[in-house]
Structure formats: structure tokens, C-alpha cells
Tab-separated table of C-alpha atoms and ligand atoms in Angstrom:
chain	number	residue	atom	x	y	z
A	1	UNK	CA	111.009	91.184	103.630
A	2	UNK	CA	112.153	94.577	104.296
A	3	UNK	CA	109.086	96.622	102.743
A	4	UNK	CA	106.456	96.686	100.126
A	5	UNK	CA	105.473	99.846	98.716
A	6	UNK	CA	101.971	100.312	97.029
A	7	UNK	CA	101.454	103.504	94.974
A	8	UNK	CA	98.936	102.213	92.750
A	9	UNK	CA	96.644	105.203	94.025
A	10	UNK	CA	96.727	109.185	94.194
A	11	UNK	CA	93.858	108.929	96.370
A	12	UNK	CA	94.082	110.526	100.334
A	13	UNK	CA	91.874	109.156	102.990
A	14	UNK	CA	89.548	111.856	104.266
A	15	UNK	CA	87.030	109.925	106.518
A	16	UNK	CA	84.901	113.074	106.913
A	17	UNK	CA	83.785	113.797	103.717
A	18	UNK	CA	83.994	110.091	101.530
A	19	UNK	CA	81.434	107.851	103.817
A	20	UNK	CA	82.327	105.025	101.651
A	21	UNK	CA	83.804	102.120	103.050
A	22	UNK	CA	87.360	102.802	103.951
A	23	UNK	CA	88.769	98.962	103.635
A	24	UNK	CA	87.198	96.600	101.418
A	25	UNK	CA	88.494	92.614	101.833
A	26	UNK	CA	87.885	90.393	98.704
A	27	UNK	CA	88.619	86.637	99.564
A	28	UNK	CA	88.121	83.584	97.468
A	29	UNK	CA	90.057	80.924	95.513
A	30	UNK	CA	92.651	80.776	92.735
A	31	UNK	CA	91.121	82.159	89.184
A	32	UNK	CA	87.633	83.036	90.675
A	33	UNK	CA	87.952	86.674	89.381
A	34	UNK	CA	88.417	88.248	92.742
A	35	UNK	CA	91.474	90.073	91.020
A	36	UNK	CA	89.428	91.644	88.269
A	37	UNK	CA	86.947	92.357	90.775
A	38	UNK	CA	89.040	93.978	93.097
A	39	UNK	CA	91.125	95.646	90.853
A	40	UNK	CA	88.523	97.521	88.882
A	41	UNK	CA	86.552	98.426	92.091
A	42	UNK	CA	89.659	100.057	93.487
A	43	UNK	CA	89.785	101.973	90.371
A	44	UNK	CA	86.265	103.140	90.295
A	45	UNK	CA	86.095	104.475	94.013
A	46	UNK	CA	89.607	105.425	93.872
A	47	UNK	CA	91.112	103.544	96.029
A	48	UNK	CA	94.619	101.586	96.317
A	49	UNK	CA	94.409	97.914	94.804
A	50	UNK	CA	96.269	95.698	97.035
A	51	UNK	CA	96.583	91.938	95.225
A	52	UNK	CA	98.041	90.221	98.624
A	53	UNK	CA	98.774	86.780	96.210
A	54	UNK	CA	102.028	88.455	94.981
A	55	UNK	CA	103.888	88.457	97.975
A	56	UNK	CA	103.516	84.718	98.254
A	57	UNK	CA	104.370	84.018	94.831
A	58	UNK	CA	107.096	86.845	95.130
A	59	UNK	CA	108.583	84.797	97.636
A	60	UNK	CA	107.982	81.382	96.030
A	61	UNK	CA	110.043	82.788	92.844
A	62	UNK	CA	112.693	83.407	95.178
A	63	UNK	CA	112.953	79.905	96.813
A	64	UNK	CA	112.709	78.420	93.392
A	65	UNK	CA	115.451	80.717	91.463
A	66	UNK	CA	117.605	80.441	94.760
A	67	UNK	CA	118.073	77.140	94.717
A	68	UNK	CA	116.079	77.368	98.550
A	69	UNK	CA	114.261	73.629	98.876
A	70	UNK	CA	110.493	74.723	99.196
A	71	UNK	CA	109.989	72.198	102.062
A	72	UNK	CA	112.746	73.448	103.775
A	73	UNK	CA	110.178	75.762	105.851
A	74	UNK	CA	112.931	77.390	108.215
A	75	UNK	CA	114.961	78.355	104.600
A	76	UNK	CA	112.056	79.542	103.365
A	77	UNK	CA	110.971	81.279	106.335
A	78	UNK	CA	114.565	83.314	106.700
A	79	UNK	CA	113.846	84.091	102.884
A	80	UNK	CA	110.371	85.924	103.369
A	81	UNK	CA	111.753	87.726	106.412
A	82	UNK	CA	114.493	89.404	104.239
A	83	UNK	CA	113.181	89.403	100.489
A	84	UNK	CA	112.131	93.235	99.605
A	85	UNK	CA	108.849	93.188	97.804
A	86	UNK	CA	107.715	96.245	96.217
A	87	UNK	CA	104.343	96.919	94.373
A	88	UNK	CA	104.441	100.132	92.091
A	89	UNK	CA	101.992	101.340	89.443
A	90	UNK	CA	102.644	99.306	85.943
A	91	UNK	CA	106.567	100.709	84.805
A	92	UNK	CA	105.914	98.515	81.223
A	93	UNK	CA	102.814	98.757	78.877
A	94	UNK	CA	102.338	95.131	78.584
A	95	UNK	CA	98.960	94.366	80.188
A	96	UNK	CA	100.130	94.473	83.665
A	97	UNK	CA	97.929	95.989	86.388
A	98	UNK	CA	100.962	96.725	88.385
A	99	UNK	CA	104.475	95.833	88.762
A	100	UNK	CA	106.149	93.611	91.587
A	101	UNK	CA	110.074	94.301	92.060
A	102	UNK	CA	111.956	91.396	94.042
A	103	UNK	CA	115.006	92.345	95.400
A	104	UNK	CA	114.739	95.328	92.287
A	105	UNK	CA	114.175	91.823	89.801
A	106	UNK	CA	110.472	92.940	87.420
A	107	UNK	CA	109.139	89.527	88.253
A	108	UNK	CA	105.843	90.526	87.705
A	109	UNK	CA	105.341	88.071	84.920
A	110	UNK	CA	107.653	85.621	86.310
A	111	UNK	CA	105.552	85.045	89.482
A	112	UNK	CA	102.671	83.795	86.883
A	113	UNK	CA	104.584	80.503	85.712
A	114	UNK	CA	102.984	76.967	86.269
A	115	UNK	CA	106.258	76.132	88.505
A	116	UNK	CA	105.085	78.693	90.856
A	117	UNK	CA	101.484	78.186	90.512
A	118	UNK	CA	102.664	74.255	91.699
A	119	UNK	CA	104.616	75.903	94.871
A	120	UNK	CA	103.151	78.612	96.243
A	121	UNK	CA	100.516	76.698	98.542
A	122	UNK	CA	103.259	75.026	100.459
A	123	UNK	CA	105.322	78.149	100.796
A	124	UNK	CA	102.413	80.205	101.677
A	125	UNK	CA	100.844	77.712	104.126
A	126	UNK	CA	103.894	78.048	106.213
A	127	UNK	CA	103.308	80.379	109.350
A	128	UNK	CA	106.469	82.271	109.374
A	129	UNK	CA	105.925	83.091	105.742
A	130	UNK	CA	102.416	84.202	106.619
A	131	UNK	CA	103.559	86.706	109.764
A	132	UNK	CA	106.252	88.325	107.807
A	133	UNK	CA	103.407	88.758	104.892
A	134	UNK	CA	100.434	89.872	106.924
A	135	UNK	CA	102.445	92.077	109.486
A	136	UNK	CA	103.606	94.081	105.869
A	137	UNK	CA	100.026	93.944	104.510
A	138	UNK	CA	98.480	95.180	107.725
A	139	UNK	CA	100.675	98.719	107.711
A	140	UNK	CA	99.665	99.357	104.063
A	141	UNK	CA	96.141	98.838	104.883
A	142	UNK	CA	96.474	101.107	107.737
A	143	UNK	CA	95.833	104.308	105.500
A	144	UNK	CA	92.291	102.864	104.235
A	145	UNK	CA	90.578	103.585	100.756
A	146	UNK	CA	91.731	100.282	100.187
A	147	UNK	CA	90.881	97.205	98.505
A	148	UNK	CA	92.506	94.099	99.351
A	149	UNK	CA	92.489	91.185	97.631
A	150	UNK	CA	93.848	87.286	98.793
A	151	UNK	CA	92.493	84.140	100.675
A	152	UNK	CA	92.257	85.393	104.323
A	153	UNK	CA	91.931	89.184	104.283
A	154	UNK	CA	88.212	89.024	106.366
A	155	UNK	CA	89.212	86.678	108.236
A	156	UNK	CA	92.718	87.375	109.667
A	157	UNK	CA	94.369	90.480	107.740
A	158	UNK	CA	91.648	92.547	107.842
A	159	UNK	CA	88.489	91.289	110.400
A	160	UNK	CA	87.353	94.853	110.838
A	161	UNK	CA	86.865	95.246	107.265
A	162	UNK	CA	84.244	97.511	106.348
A	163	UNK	CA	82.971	95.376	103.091
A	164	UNK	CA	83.673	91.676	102.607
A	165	UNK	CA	83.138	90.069	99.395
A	166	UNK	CA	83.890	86.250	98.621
A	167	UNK	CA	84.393	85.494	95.271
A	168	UNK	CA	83.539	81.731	93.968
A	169	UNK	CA	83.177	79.458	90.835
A	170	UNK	CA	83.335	75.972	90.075
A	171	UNK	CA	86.759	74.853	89.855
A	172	UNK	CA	86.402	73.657	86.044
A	173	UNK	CA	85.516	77.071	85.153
A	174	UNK	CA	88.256	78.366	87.474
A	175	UNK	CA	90.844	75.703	85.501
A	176	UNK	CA	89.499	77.061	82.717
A	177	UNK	CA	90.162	80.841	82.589
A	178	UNK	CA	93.498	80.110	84.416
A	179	UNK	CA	94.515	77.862	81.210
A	180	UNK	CA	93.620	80.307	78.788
A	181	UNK	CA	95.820	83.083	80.741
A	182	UNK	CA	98.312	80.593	80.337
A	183	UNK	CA	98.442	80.414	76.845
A	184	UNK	CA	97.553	84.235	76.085
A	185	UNK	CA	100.854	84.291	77.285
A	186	UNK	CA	102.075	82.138	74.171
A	187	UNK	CA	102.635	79.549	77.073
A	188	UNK	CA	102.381	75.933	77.126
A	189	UNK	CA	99.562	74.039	78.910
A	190	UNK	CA	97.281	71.602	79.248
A	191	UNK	CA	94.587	71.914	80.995
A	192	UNK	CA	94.097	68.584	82.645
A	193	UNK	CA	97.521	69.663	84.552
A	194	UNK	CA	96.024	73.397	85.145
A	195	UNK	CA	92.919	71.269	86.504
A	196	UNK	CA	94.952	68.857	88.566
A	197	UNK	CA	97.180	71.833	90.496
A	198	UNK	CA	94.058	73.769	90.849
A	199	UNK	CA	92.253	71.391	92.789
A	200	UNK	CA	95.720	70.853	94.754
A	201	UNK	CA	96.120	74.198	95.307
A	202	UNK	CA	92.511	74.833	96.621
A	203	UNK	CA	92.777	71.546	99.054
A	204	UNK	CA	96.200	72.924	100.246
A	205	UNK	CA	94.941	76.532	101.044
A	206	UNK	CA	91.567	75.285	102.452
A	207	UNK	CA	93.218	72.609	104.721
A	208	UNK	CA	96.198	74.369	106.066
A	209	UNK	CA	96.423	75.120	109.698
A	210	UNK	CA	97.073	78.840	109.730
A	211	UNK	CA	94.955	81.315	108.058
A	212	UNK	CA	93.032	78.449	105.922
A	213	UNK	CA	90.845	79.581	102.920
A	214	UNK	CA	87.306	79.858	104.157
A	215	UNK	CA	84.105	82.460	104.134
A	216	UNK	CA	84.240	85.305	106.562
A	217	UNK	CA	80.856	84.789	108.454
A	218	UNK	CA	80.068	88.396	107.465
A	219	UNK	CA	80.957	88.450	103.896
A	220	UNK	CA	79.132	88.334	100.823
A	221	UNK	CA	79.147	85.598	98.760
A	222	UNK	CA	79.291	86.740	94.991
A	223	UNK	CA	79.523	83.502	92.301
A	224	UNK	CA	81.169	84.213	89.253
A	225	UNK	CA	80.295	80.471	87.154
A	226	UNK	CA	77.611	82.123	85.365
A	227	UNK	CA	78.349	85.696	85.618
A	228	UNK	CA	80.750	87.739	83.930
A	229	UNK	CA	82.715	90.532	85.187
A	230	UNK	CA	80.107	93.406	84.489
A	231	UNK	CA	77.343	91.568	86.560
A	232	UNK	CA	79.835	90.666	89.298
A	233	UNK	CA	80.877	94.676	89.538
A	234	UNK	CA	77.226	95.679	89.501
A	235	UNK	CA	76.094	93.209	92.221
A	236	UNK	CA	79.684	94.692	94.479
A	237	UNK	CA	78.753	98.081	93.374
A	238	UNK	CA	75.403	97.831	94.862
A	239	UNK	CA	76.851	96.312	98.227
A	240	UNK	CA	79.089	99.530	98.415
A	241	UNK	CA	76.138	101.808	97.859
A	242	UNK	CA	74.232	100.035	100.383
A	243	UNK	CA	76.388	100.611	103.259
A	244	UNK	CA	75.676	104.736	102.235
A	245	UNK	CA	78.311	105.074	100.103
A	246	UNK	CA	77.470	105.957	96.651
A	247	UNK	CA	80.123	105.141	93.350
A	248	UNK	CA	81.036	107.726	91.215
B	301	DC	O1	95.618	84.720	94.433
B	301	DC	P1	96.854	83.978	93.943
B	301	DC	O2	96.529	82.760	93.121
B	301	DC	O3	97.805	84.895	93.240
B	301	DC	O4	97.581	83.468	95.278
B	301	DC	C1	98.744	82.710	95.216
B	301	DC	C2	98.844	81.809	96.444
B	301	DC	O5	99.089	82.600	97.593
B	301	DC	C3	97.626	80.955	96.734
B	301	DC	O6	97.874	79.597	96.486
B	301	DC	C4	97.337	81.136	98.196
B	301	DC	C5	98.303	82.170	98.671
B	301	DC	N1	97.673	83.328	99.285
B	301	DC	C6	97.422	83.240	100.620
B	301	DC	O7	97.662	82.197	101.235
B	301	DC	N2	96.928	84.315	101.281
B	301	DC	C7	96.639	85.448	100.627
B	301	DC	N3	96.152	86.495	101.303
B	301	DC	C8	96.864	85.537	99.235
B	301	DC	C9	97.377	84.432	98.595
């Protein structure tokens, strides 16, 4: 990967007068809401909305189109390193919260299929993938007034983080909202199979050697089972305001 570009914000970082946190990592499992979350909190403070996930999938729609084996780790590997991934505010009106260009392909839609959903835990378990992602991830974050969203961002990307948040919820209830993107879409699925890879993909990501799924020890644990996303905001919202830095 040569570059990713995030523009999803006009906002400049000016430390002295915005006391707010400046970085803001939001961590937790596939379908939890940690997107919505993260996505609409960045857009209330102003800040740039980073959805780290992308990348891996960005990468995984490569292997797959290219005809690269996704167990062949070093293929894969030499396919991060030189895939450009570029994030840029939505360029089609289609319900998008931003758009992800691989090698100049829109695949921000195609990085949402089932076959991907199946493969991205192996590809993204793999370390070399992981440098080449973080390494990029790292520089954007670099600017603060960010919020960053994935499965290790207090943990590895980001350990200094100013606000952690871990985002939960039962895995049916994860299944289930995942399923129902799914067929918003006008896609096919069944959601026995979108239960079945879930589960796969959360004992993949919590088991793998590098950079496994788990709770920062200084992050806040928000469950979103029984809550929906206005309670989940509130609760964050408060969290932000806490550390003496009130939302506008
Ligand atoms: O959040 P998501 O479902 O779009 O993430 C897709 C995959 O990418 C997920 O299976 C785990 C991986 N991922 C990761 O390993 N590290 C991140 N920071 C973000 C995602």
C-alpha cells in the first residue's frame, strides 16, 4: 500500500483552544455498532472518522478478485505492501459514509460482500498485512481530532489514546443487524450462515497471535444488546465531557 488519504474532515487541530480529546480509539467486534458510534461522534466534535476495517477488507477484495490464494500469506503480504487505499468523503449519494478507492476501483460496496466478510480474518490476522496497515493508520492519526475505529486501535495503533471506548453485544444480536444490512442491500442471506462466520470471525480475531481482539485495560466498556444508538452516543458523549471537553 502506497497511501491512504482521509479527508472526511475540514476540521484543523488547534490543541490550545479545543481541550477535547485529540484521538479517540473505538475497539470492539464485527456488527457491534462501533461504526455508527464512531462515525457520528466524529461528526459531532468535528473530527476525522477513520473506519480502520476497510483497509483489511480493501485488501481482502484484492486477493480475492486477483486470483491471490488467501492462505498464501507471503502473496498476500506483497499485495498489502503495494495496494493504494484511499478513503475520501462519499463521491456517490447512495448511503455511503465514505468512499474507499483500490487501486482507483469504488469498492466501497464491494468490500461489504459475504465472500469477504468469510476472508478477511485470515488476511488480516497475518502480521505483514497488519505492519503495512498500522504503519499507514498511525501517520493519519498523527494530526489528532480523530476518531478511529477497528479491533486493536487502544491497544496497539493507538495506546496513547486520549478516550477508549469498547463497543460489545451478544453475537446473535450482532448476526442479526449484520443480516439485515445484508439484505437492505437486496442481497441474499441467511442468517444461520451470517451467524456461523460471525462467530468464526470473532474466534479468528480474538485468537490470533498479533494484535488479537481484546479490551484495552483503560477503555470503557459501552454494550450495545439493549441499547440503541442514541443511548450509546449519550453514554460516549458524557465520557468526552468528562475528560473537560464539552460537545457542541
Ligand atoms: O470492522 P470490520 O468488520 O469492517 O473489520 C473487518 C476485519 O478486519 C475484521 O474481521 C478484523 C479486521 N480488523 C482488524 O484486524 N483490525 C482493525 N483495526 C480493523 C479490522
Amino acid at each position: 500500500m502506497k497511501a491512504a488519504q482521509l479527508l472526511t474532515s475540514s476540521a484543523s487541530p488547534n490543541p490550545a483552544v479545543d481541550p477535547r480529546p485529540s484521538t479517540i480509539a473505538v475497539d470492539g467486534p464485527a456488527a457491534s455498532g462501533k461504526s455508527t458510534l464512531g462515525g457520528t461522534l466524529a461528526r459531532r466534535l468535528g473530527y476525522l472518522y477513520f473506519d480502520t476495517g476497510v483497509m483489511y477488507r480493501a485488501v481482502t477484495w484484492a486477493a480475492l478478485t486477483r486470483s491471490v490464494p488467501t492462505d498464501d500469506e507471503a502473496a498476500v503480504t506483497a499485495l498489502a505492501e503495494r495496494l493504494h487505499i484511499e478513503v475520501e468523503p462519499p463521491t456517490v449519494e447512495d448511503g455511503r459514509q465514505y468512499t474507499v478507492l483500490a487501486d482507483g476501483v469504488d469498492v466501497t460496496w464491494l468490500i461489504r460482500t459475504p465472500e469477504v466478510d468469510a476472508h478477511v480474518s485470515t488476511v488480516s490476522a497475518y502480521p505483514g498485512v497488519r505492519r503495512a496497515m498500522v504503519a499507514q493508520q498511525r501517520r493519519v492519526a498523527a494530526a489528532g481530532r480523530i476518531v478511529m475505529v477497528g479491533r486493536d486501535i487502544g491497544t496497539v495503533v493507538l495506546p496513547d489514546a486520549d478516550l477508549k471506548l469498547y463497543v460489545d453485544a451478544s453475537v446473535e444480536e450482532r448476526a442479526r443487524r449484520r443480516w439485515l444490512e445484508v439484505q437492505e442491500r437486496g442481497e441474499e442471506a441467511d442468517y444461520d450462515d451470517v451467524l456461523a462466520s460471525m462467530r468464526h470471525r470473532d474466534e479468528v480475531d480474538s485468537h490470533r497471535e498479533v494484535s488479537p481482539l481484546r479490551v484495552a485495560k483503560d477503555a470503557v466498556v459501552l454494550n450495545t444488546t439493549a441499547l440503541d444508538i442514541e443511548g450509546v452516543l449519550d453514554r460516549a458523549e458524557r465520557l468526552v465531557e468528562e475528560r473537560g471537553c464539552p460537545v457542541d
